[in-house]
Short mmCIF file of C-alpha atoms and ligand atoms in Angstrom, two decimals:
data_model
loop_
_atom_site.label_atom_id
_atom_site.label_comp_id
_atom_site.label_asym_id
_atom_site.label_seq_id
_atom_site.Cartn_x
_atom_site.Cartn_y
_atom_site.Cartn_z
CA MET F 1 9.91 5.22 21.43
CA THR F 2 9.87 1.46 20.54
CA GLU F 3 7.57 0.50 17.82
CA THR F 4 4.05 -0.81 18.85
CA LEU F 5 3.70 -4.66 18.87
CA PRO F 6 1.38 -4.52 15.84
CA ARG F 7 3.88 -2.53 13.77
CA LEU F 8 6.77 -4.73 14.60
CA LEU F 9 4.50 -7.77 13.65
CA LEU F 10 3.94 -6.21 10.23
CA ARG F 11 7.38 -5.11 9.70
CA LEU F 12 8.74 -8.62 10.49
CA SER F 13 6.14 -10.11 8.09
CA GLU F 14 7.17 -7.76 5.17
CA ALA F 15 9.96 -10.11 4.47
CA GLY F 16 7.43 -13.00 3.80
CA ASP F 17 6.59 -16.11 5.35
CA PRO F 18 7.74 -17.50 7.52
CA ALA F 19 8.33 -14.37 9.82
CA ILE F 20 9.84 -14.93 13.21
CA LEU F 21 9.57 -12.92 16.27
CA TRP F 22 12.39 -13.44 18.75
CA GLY F 23 11.68 -13.40 22.49
CA ARG F 24 14.11 -10.44 23.01
CA GLN F 25 12.04 -8.54 20.29
CA ALA F 26 8.91 -9.26 22.29
CA ALA F 27 10.17 -8.44 25.71
CA PRO F 28 9.73 -4.62 25.71
CA HIS F 29 5.83 -5.34 24.97
CA ALA F 30 3.01 -5.71 27.57
CA VAL F 31 2.83 -9.32 28.61
CA ARG F 32 -0.90 -9.18 28.35
CA ASP F 33 -0.90 -8.00 24.75
CA PHE F 34 1.58 -10.57 23.76
CA GLU F 35 -0.32 -13.25 25.34
CA ARG F 36 -3.31 -12.20 23.86
CA LEU F 37 -1.66 -12.97 20.39
CA LEU F 38 -0.62 -16.31 21.61
CA ASP F 39 -4.28 -17.06 22.78
CA ARG F 40 -5.44 -15.96 19.35
CA GLY F 41 -3.02 -17.96 17.34
CA VAL F 42 -1.44 -14.98 15.84
CA LEU F 43 1.80 -16.01 17.43
CA VAL F 44 2.57 -19.76 17.81
CA GLU F 45 5.69 -20.44 20.15
CA GLN F 46 8.52 -22.58 18.47
CA ALA F 47 10.90 -25.08 20.17
CA PRO F 48 13.49 -23.36 22.00
CA ALA F 49 16.57 -22.35 19.90
CA THR F 50 19.57 -24.94 20.28
CA GLU F 51 21.98 -22.82 18.28
CA TRP F 52 23.31 -19.35 18.33
CA ASP F 53 25.14 -16.99 16.02
CA VAL F 54 28.82 -17.28 16.01
CA CYS F 55 30.72 -14.45 17.81
CA PRO F 56 31.55 -11.57 15.60
CA ALA F 57 35.19 -12.29 14.94
CA CYS F 58 35.52 -16.00 15.46
CA ASP F 59 37.77 -18.53 13.52
CA CYS F 60 35.69 -21.48 14.80
CA GLY F 61 34.46 -21.97 11.22
CA LEU F 62 30.97 -23.09 12.53
CA GLY F 63 27.80 -21.76 10.88
CA ALA F 64 26.20 -21.58 14.41
CA ARG F 65 27.49 -22.24 17.68
CA PRO F 66 25.53 -24.58 20.20
CA VAL F 67 23.59 -23.54 23.17
CA ARG F 68 24.36 -25.50 26.36
CA GLN F 69 22.99 -25.32 29.71
CA ILE F 70 25.64 -24.56 32.32
CA ASP F 71 24.97 -23.98 35.88
CA GLY F 72 21.39 -23.94 35.08
CA ARG F 73 21.69 -20.97 32.57
CA PRO F 74 21.79 -21.30 28.75
CA VAL F 75 25.07 -20.33 27.16
CA ALA F 76 26.12 -19.92 23.52
CA VAL F 77 29.44 -21.78 23.60
CA CYS F 78 32.53 -20.69 21.72
CA PRO F 79 34.33 -23.77 20.89
CA THR F 80 37.74 -21.78 20.44
CA ASP F 81 37.41 -19.19 23.18
CA ARG F 82 35.62 -19.69 26.57
CA ALA F 83 35.90 -15.79 27.16
CA SER F 84 33.52 -15.26 24.20
CA ASP F 85 30.88 -17.63 25.50
CA LEU F 86 27.63 -15.55 25.76
CA VAL F 87 25.20 -16.17 28.69
CA LEU F 88 21.84 -16.01 27.51
CA GLY F 89 18.52 -14.79 29.18
CA ASP F 90 15.24 -16.55 29.60
CA ASP F 91 13.88 -14.70 26.37
CA ASP F 92 16.69 -15.29 24.10
CA LEU F 93 15.84 -18.81 23.34
CA ARG F 94 12.07 -18.14 22.73
CA SER F 95 10.67 -17.44 19.21
CA PHE F 96 7.16 -17.34 17.82
CA ARG F 97 6.11 -17.91 14.25
CA ILE F 98 3.74 -14.87 12.94
CA VAL F 99 0.73 -16.62 11.42
CA GLN F 100 -0.06 -14.48 8.65
CA ALA F 101 -3.62 -15.52 8.09
CA ALA F 102 -4.30 -15.15 11.88
CA LEU F 103 -2.66 -11.71 11.78
CA VAL F 104 -4.89 -10.51 8.96
CA ARG F 105 -7.95 -11.87 10.81
CA GLU F 106 -6.84 -9.85 13.89
CA ILE F 107 -6.47 -6.65 11.72
CA ALA F 108 -10.06 -7.20 9.91
CA MET F 109 -11.76 -7.83 13.31
CA ALA F 110 -9.87 -4.84 14.78
CA SER F 111 -11.05 -2.70 11.82
CA GLY F 112 -14.81 -3.82 12.13
CA PHE F 113 -14.84 -5.69 9.10
CA GLY F 114 -17.50 -8.11 9.56
CA GLY F 115 -16.52 -11.30 7.73
CA GLU F 116 -13.62 -13.46 7.69
CA PRO F 117 -10.73 -12.29 5.53
CA ALA F 118 -10.60 -14.38 2.14
CA PRO F 119 -7.22 -15.40 0.80
CA VAL F 120 -6.91 -14.34 -2.76
CA ALA F 121 -3.22 -15.48 -3.42
CA THR F 122 -0.35 -16.30 -1.24
CA GLY F 123 0.17 -13.48 1.18
CA VAL F 124 -2.96 -11.36 0.13
CA TRP F 125 -6.28 -11.11 1.66
CA HIS F 126 -9.54 -9.51 0.72
CA VAL F 127 -10.40 -8.01 3.97
CA GLY F 128 -13.77 -6.04 3.10
CA GLU F 129 -15.33 -3.08 1.44
CA THR F 130 -14.88 0.39 2.73
CA SER F 131 -17.60 2.72 3.26
CA ASN F 132 -17.19 4.43 -0.09
CA GLN F 133 -17.50 1.09 -1.72
CA ARG F 134 -14.11 0.17 -2.46
CA ALA F 135 -12.74 -3.37 -2.29
CA LEU F 136 -10.13 -3.55 0.29
CA PHE F 137 -7.08 -5.99 -0.03
CA LEU F 138 -4.13 -6.32 2.36
CA ALA F 139 -0.77 -7.61 1.30
CA LEU F 140 1.58 -8.25 3.97
CA SER F 141 4.66 -8.62 2.05
CA ARG F 142 6.32 -6.89 -1.27
CA GLY F 143 6.80 -10.21 -2.67
CA ALA F 144 2.88 -11.10 -2.26
CA VAL F 145 1.74 -7.85 -3.90
CA LEU F 146 3.99 -7.94 -6.83
CA GLN F 147 3.55 -11.76 -7.61
CA PRO F 148 2.52 -12.25 -11.14
CA GLY F 149 -1.44 -12.24 -11.82
CA ILE F 150 -2.08 -10.70 -8.68
CA ILE F 151 -3.91 -7.66 -10.25
CA GLY F 152 -6.28 -9.91 -12.14
CA LEU F 153 -7.06 -11.98 -9.05
CA MET F 154 -7.96 -8.90 -7.11
CA ARG F 155 -10.25 -7.90 -10.03
CA SER F 156 -12.16 -11.07 -10.08
CA VAL F 157 -12.85 -10.83 -6.33
CA ALA F 158 -13.85 -7.10 -6.59
CA ARG F 159 -15.87 -7.65 -9.52
CA SER F 160 -16.76 -3.99 -10.82
CA SER F 161 -15.95 -2.32 -7.60
CA PRO F 162 -12.88 0.17 -7.32
CA ILE F 163 -9.85 -1.45 -5.45
CA THR F 164 -7.66 -0.36 -2.77
CA VAL F 165 -4.74 -2.65 -1.74
CA ILE F 166 -2.86 -1.88 1.60
CA ALA F 167 0.73 -3.15 0.91
CA PRO F 168 4.37 -2.51 1.99
CA ALA F 169 6.32 0.40 0.51
CA MET F 170 7.03 0.02 -3.33
CA ALA F 171 9.19 1.75 -5.84
CA ALA F 172 7.77 4.39 -8.23
CA THR F 173 7.90 1.86 -11.30
CA GLU F 174 6.06 -0.89 -9.13
CA LEU F 175 3.37 1.63 -8.12
CA ALA F 176 2.80 2.63 -11.62
CA ARG F 177 1.47 -0.73 -12.62
CA PHE F 178 -1.08 -0.38 -9.90
CA ALA F 179 -2.04 3.13 -11.08
CA GLU F 180 -2.37 2.12 -14.75
CA ALA F 181 -4.58 -0.83 -13.50
CA ALA F 182 -6.83 1.72 -11.53
CA ILE F 183 -5.89 0.28 -8.10
CA ALA F 184 -5.22 2.53 -5.35
CA VAL F 185 -2.27 1.84 -3.20
CA MET F 186 -1.83 2.62 0.41
CA PRO F 187 1.44 1.87 2.32
CA ILE F 188 0.87 -0.31 5.47
CA ASP F 189 2.95 2.42 7.21
CA ARG F 190 0.43 4.95 6.84
CA CYS F 191 -2.74 3.11 7.92
CA LEU F 192 -1.87 0.35 10.06
CA GLY F 193 0.06 -0.39 13.37
CA ARG F 194 1.27 3.19 14.16
CA ASN F 195 -1.93 4.25 16.08
CA ALA F 196 -2.92 3.75 19.38
CA ALA F 197 -5.71 1.33 18.12
CA GLY F 198 -3.29 -1.39 17.68
CA PHE F 199 -4.29 -3.58 14.75
CA ALA F 200 -6.95 -1.45 13.59
CA ILE F 201 -6.88 0.13 9.84
CA ASP F 202 -7.05 3.73 9.96
CA ILE F 203 -10.11 3.97 7.79
CA SER F 204 -9.95 7.72 7.53
CA MET F 205 -6.65 7.37 5.68
CA LEU F 206 -8.19 5.13 3.12
CA GLU F 207 -11.16 7.39 2.47
CA CYS F 208 -9.18 10.76 1.86
CA ALA F 209 -7.92 8.85 -0.84
CA PRO F 210 -4.24 7.98 -1.22
CA ALA F 211 -2.60 10.49 -3.18
CA LEU F 212 0.08 8.49 -4.75
CA ARG F 213 1.58 9.87 -8.13
CA PRO F 214 0.62 9.68 -10.98
CA GLN F 215 -2.96 10.79 -9.85
CA LEU F 216 -4.16 10.65 -13.66
CA VAL F 217 -3.34 8.11 -16.10
CA ILE F 218 -4.70 8.83 -19.88
CA PHE F 219 -4.78 5.96 -22.00
CA ARG F 220 -5.29 7.30 -25.53
CA GLN F 221 -5.70 4.16 -27.41
CA SER F 222 -8.35 2.85 -25.19
CA GLN F 223 -10.09 6.33 -24.58
CA ARG F 224 -9.84 5.50 -20.96
CA VAL F 225 -8.92 7.52 -17.86
CA VAL F 226 -7.82 6.44 -14.43
CA LEU F 227 -8.18 9.19 -11.81
CA ASP F 228 -6.95 8.51 -8.21
CA GLY F 229 -7.41 4.85 -8.76
CA ILE F 230 -10.96 5.28 -10.31
CA GLU F 231 -11.57 4.15 -13.84
CA MET F 232 -13.79 6.26 -16.03
CA HIS F 233 -14.84 6.42 -19.69
CA ILE F 234 -15.05 9.93 -21.37
CA PRO F 235 -16.81 10.42 -24.63
CA GLN F 236 -14.72 11.13 -27.60
CA GLN F 237 -15.04 14.96 -27.71
CA PRO F 238 -14.26 15.73 -24.21
CA PHE F 239 -11.66 13.03 -24.08
CA LYS F 240 -9.83 14.79 -26.81
CA LEU F 241 -9.94 18.11 -25.12
CA LEU F 242 -8.40 16.38 -22.04
CA VAL F 243 -5.49 14.98 -24.05
CA MET F 244 -5.06 18.66 -25.65
CA LEU F 245 -4.87 20.00 -21.99
CA ALA F 246 -2.61 17.39 -20.89
CA LYS F 247 -0.22 18.09 -23.68
CA ALA F 248 -0.41 21.80 -23.01
CA VAL F 249 1.01 21.15 -19.37
CA GLY F 250 4.46 22.05 -19.19
CA THR F 251 4.52 24.22 -22.41
CA ARG F 252 4.97 27.97 -22.11
CA SER F 253 1.67 29.11 -21.56
CA GLY F 254 0.36 26.17 -20.07
CA TYR F 255 -3.14 26.56 -21.14
CA LEU F 256 -5.43 26.60 -24.07
CA THR F 257 -7.28 29.34 -25.42
CA ARG F 258 -10.88 29.18 -26.43
CA HIS F 259 -9.90 29.67 -29.98
CA GLN F 260 -7.35 26.83 -29.83
CA ILE F 261 -10.10 24.44 -28.41
CA GLU F 262 -12.69 25.60 -30.79
CA ALA F 263 -10.35 25.18 -33.76
CA GLU F 264 -10.03 21.63 -32.97
CA ASN F 265 -13.73 20.84 -32.16
CA SER F 266 -15.61 22.33 -35.05
CA GLY F 267 -19.20 23.31 -34.01
CA ARG F 268 -18.84 23.14 -30.25
CA GLY F 269 -18.24 25.89 -27.83
CA ALA F 270 -15.19 25.80 -25.50
CA ALA F 271 -17.16 26.33 -22.50
CA ASP F 272 -19.48 23.83 -23.40
CA LEU F 273 -16.95 21.09 -23.99
CA VAL F 274 -15.10 22.14 -20.68
CA ARG F 275 -18.32 21.80 -18.88
CA GLU F 276 -18.81 18.42 -20.48
CA LEU F 277 -15.40 17.15 -19.63
CA ARG F 278 -15.53 18.25 -15.95
CA HIS F 279 -18.89 16.48 -15.59
CA PHE F 280 -17.40 13.16 -16.77
CA LEU F 281 -14.26 13.59 -14.51
CA SER F 282 -16.04 14.33 -11.57
CA HIS F 283 -18.22 11.06 -11.89
CA GLY F 284 -18.22 8.93 -8.79
CA ARG F 285 -16.20 11.89 -6.71
CA GLU F 286 -16.79 14.61 -4.65
CA GLY F 287 -15.93 17.61 -6.82
CA ARG F 288 -12.16 17.11 -7.25
CA GLY F 289 -12.41 15.75 -10.71
CA ALA F 290 -14.30 18.93 -12.01
CA ASP F 291 -11.51 21.00 -10.16
CA LEU F 292 -8.73 19.58 -12.38
CA ILE F 293 -9.87 21.65 -15.40
CA LYS F 294 -9.35 25.19 -14.42
CA THR F 295 -10.44 28.45 -15.94
CA ARG F 296 -8.29 31.44 -16.34
CA ARG F 297 -9.18 34.98 -17.46
CA SER F 298 -7.79 37.62 -20.12
CA PRO F 299 -7.15 35.82 -22.25
CA THR F 300 -10.12 33.06 -21.27
CA GLY F 301 -8.35 29.94 -21.46
CA TYR F 302 -8.26 26.61 -19.75
CA PHE F 303 -5.61 24.32 -18.01
CA LEU F 304 -5.12 21.08 -16.45
CA ALA F 305 -4.28 21.71 -12.69
CA LEU F 306 -1.74 18.99 -12.35
CA ALA F 307 2.14 18.88 -12.38
CA PRO F 308 3.92 17.09 -15.18
CA ASP F 309 4.65 14.30 -12.69
CA GLU F 310 1.17 13.85 -11.61
CA PHE F 311 -0.18 12.55 -14.58
CA VAL F 312 0.71 10.01 -17.45
CA LEU F 313 -0.44 10.41 -21.02
CA ARG F 314 -0.10 7.03 -22.69
ZN1 ZN Z 1 33.67 -18.02 18.95
#
């Protein structure tokens, strides 16, 4: 199955501006879909091409070969070998520039976001708020989402709201930068352009919280925790317990006994401390935070229910 026209435009846009759609790439798609995008300014037709790639194994030494009209048809002429001349079709010389701002406007409208998307930086837009009150940004290219200062710019637009950014696929080290900044990243591929709805963002994908690893980042120095992209402050005693539980992950037992916890927190019962930690971890979330700290029996103990690669202790 060929990819959808929205997906094709998004894929071409990932390389950055200007992104060009060639007539031959557009040809398999429904004429009405295509013309609608021309009408709406998402695609702007460029002057017909006057040059064409040289033949695969040519010794002509040209960077490109000229296109000439021969018998009423466009032909990419090989200067050294007439047999290598390539007769082109009507669509071949047509090309369309993808207008990024108009593409993003199309996505925002199709997704039901009321206002006009606001550019935050080159290639990055604030498209609106999700129903769970996250500021939603869209970056069309890797270059855009990785440009210096982008995290601060998104923060200043989002104010105190948590942030989700829809962006092309990134490497794990690049993703870690966003996790540390409490920004959730949703790959374009997973929520846009694949569905029958065309340009609409699949909002359900955003709301079931993108589970990009690491899910939990613990900053010991600043006593700060970022869980699934949401930043939370935890008071000193329960924070200390969380650090202890994180350190226990991957050890032989993998858990802490009541006695171990109480020895480090004079005067507080382990059950009481765990309850407090669960309370702070579940802040602003529907239960999952509390589920992170599990209880075990005989001997009674507590453990952090995450694999070693699902959290970062800094
Ligand atoms: Zn040639």
